[in-house]
Coordinates of C-alpha atoms in Angstrom, one line a residue:
M1 CA 15.1 100.4 47.7
S2 CA 12.4 102.2 49.5
A3 CA 10.8 102.1 52.9
T4 CA 7.7 100.1 53.4
A5 CA 4.3 101.8 53.5
D6 CA 3.8 101.0 57.2
E7 CA 6.8 103.0 58.4
P8 CA 6.5 106.7 59.1
P9 CA 8.5 109.0 56.9
P10 CA 12.0 109.6 58.3
D11 CA 13.0 113.1 59.4
P12 CA 15.0 115.2 56.9
P13 CA 18.6 114.2 58.0
Q14 CA 17.5 110.5 58.0
R15 CA 15.9 111.0 54.5
E16 CA 19.2 112.4 53.2
A17 CA 21.0 109.3 54.6
V18 CA 18.5 107.0 53.0
W19 CA 18.7 108.7 49.6
E20 CA 22.5 108.6 49.8
K21 CA 22.5 104.9 50.5
Q22 CA 19.9 104.3 47.7
I23 CA 22.0 106.2 45.2
E24 CA 25.1 104.4 46.2
D25 CA 23.3 101.0 45.8
L26 CA 22.0 102.1 42.4
Y27 CA 25.4 103.2 41.3
A28 CA 27.0 100.0 42.4
A29 CA 24.4 97.9 40.7
Y30 CA 23.9 99.7 37.4
H31 CA 26.7 102.1 36.6
R32 CA 28.5 99.6 34.3
V33 CA 25.5 98.8 32.2
V34 CA 24.4 102.5 32.0
L35 CA 27.9 103.5 31.0
R36 CA 28.0 100.7 28.3
K37 CA 24.6 101.7 26.8
A38 CA 25.4 105.4 26.9
T39 CA 28.8 104.9 25.3
L40 CA 27.1 102.8 22.5
A41 CA 24.6 105.6 22.0
A42 CA 27.5 108.1 21.8
A43 CA 29.1 106.1 18.9
G44 CA 31.8 104.7 21.2
C45 CA 32.8 108.1 22.8
T46 CA 33.6 107.1 26.3
A47 CA 33.7 110.8 27.5
D48 CA 30.2 111.3 26.3
G49 CA 29.2 108.0 27.9
W50 CA 30.6 109.0 31.3
D51 CA 28.9 112.4 31.0
A52 CA 25.5 110.8 30.3
T53 CA 26.0 108.3 33.1
Q54 CA 26.7 111.0 35.6
H55 CA 23.7 113.0 34.3
A56 CA 21.5 109.9 34.8
F57 CA 22.6 109.4 38.4
I58 CA 22.2 113.1 39.2
K59 CA 18.6 112.9 37.8
A60 CA 18.0 109.8 39.9
W61 CA 19.2 111.7 43.0
E62 CA 16.9 114.6 42.2
H63 CA 14.0 112.2 41.5
M64 CA 14.4 110.6 44.9
Q65 CA 14.1 113.9 46.7
K66 CA 10.7 114.6 45.1
L67 CA 8.5 112.7 47.4
H68 CA 5.2 113.4 45.6
L69 CA 6.4 111.5 42.5
N70 CA 5.5 107.9 41.9
E71 CA 8.3 105.5 42.9
I72 CA 10.3 104.1 39.9
V73 CA 9.9 100.3 39.7
N74 CA 12.6 99.6 37.1
W75 CA 15.6 101.8 38.1
K76 CA 17.9 100.0 35.6
G77 CA 15.7 100.8 32.6
W78 CA 15.0 104.4 33.9
L79 CA 18.8 105.1 34.3
I80 CA 19.6 103.7 30.8
K81 CA 16.8 105.6 29.2
T82 CA 17.9 108.9 30.9
A83 CA 21.5 108.4 29.9
V84 CA 20.8 107.5 26.3
R85 CA 18.4 110.4 26.0
H86 CA 21.1 112.7 27.4
V87 CA 23.5 111.5 24.7
L88 CA 20.9 111.9 21.9
F89 CA 19.9 115.4 23.0
A90 CA 23.5 116.5 23.4
R91 CA 24.4 115.3 20.0
R92 CA 21.4 117.0 18.5
R93 CA 22.3 120.2 20.2
H94 CA 25.9 120.0 18.9
S95 CA 24.9 119.0 15.3
R96 CA 23.2 122.4 14.9
H97 CA 26.5 124.2 15.2
V98 CA 28.4 122.5 12.5
V99 CA 31.0 124.7 10.8
L100 CA 30.9 124.4 7.1
E101 CA 34.2 124.1 5.4
D102 CA 35.2 125.3 1.9
S103 CA 34.3 122.8 -0.8
E104 CA 37.8 122.9 -2.2
P105 CA 40.1 120.4 -0.4
T106 CA 43.3 121.7 1.1
D107 CA 46.7 120.2 0.2
D108 CA 46.9 118.2 3.4
R109 CA 43.7 116.2 2.9
I110 CA 43.8 112.9 1.1
L111 CA 41.6 112.8 -1.9
L112 CA 39.5 109.8 -3.0
E113 CA 41.7 109.4 -6.1
D114 CA 44.8 109.2 -3.9
H115 CA 43.2 106.6 -1.7
V116 CA 42.2 104.5 -4.8
V117 CA 45.8 104.7 -6.1
L118 CA 47.2 103.7 -2.7
K119 CA 44.8 100.8 -2.5
E120 CA 45.6 99.5 -6.0
T121 CA 49.3 99.8 -5.3
Y122 CA 49.0 97.9 -2.0
Q123 CA 46.9 95.2 -3.7
G124 CA 49.5 94.9 -6.5
M125 CA 52.3 94.5 -3.9
M126 CA 50.3 91.9 -2.0
E127 CA 49.7 89.9 -5.2
A128 CA 53.4 90.0 -6.1
V129 CA 54.5 88.9 -2.6
G130 CA 51.7 86.3 -2.2

């Protein structure tokens, strides 16, 4: 995914074209696995998974443009790590702003006792039928 050491560095417009091709190749090769891992890290939330996947590929694009950095050898691992970290940091940021509700349940909430009664009634009906 990079030029060999013997080739001279391309001029800026050619570099942009090379980076664009590299990011397209990376996306085609790894976007599914990155999305899958990010969605798992987001507890199954696909929207958060897509957000993290997009973030990872933007970071890859930015990384490619910094020529003084070492080249990444394992892009798949780097993309997954970047996406999962994005999910974890975003969840940590959102968890700090949890709104506390009143301790008294409102009328529209199902209480634990109601759930137990419903479960026992259902089990009784299943025994009578079965």
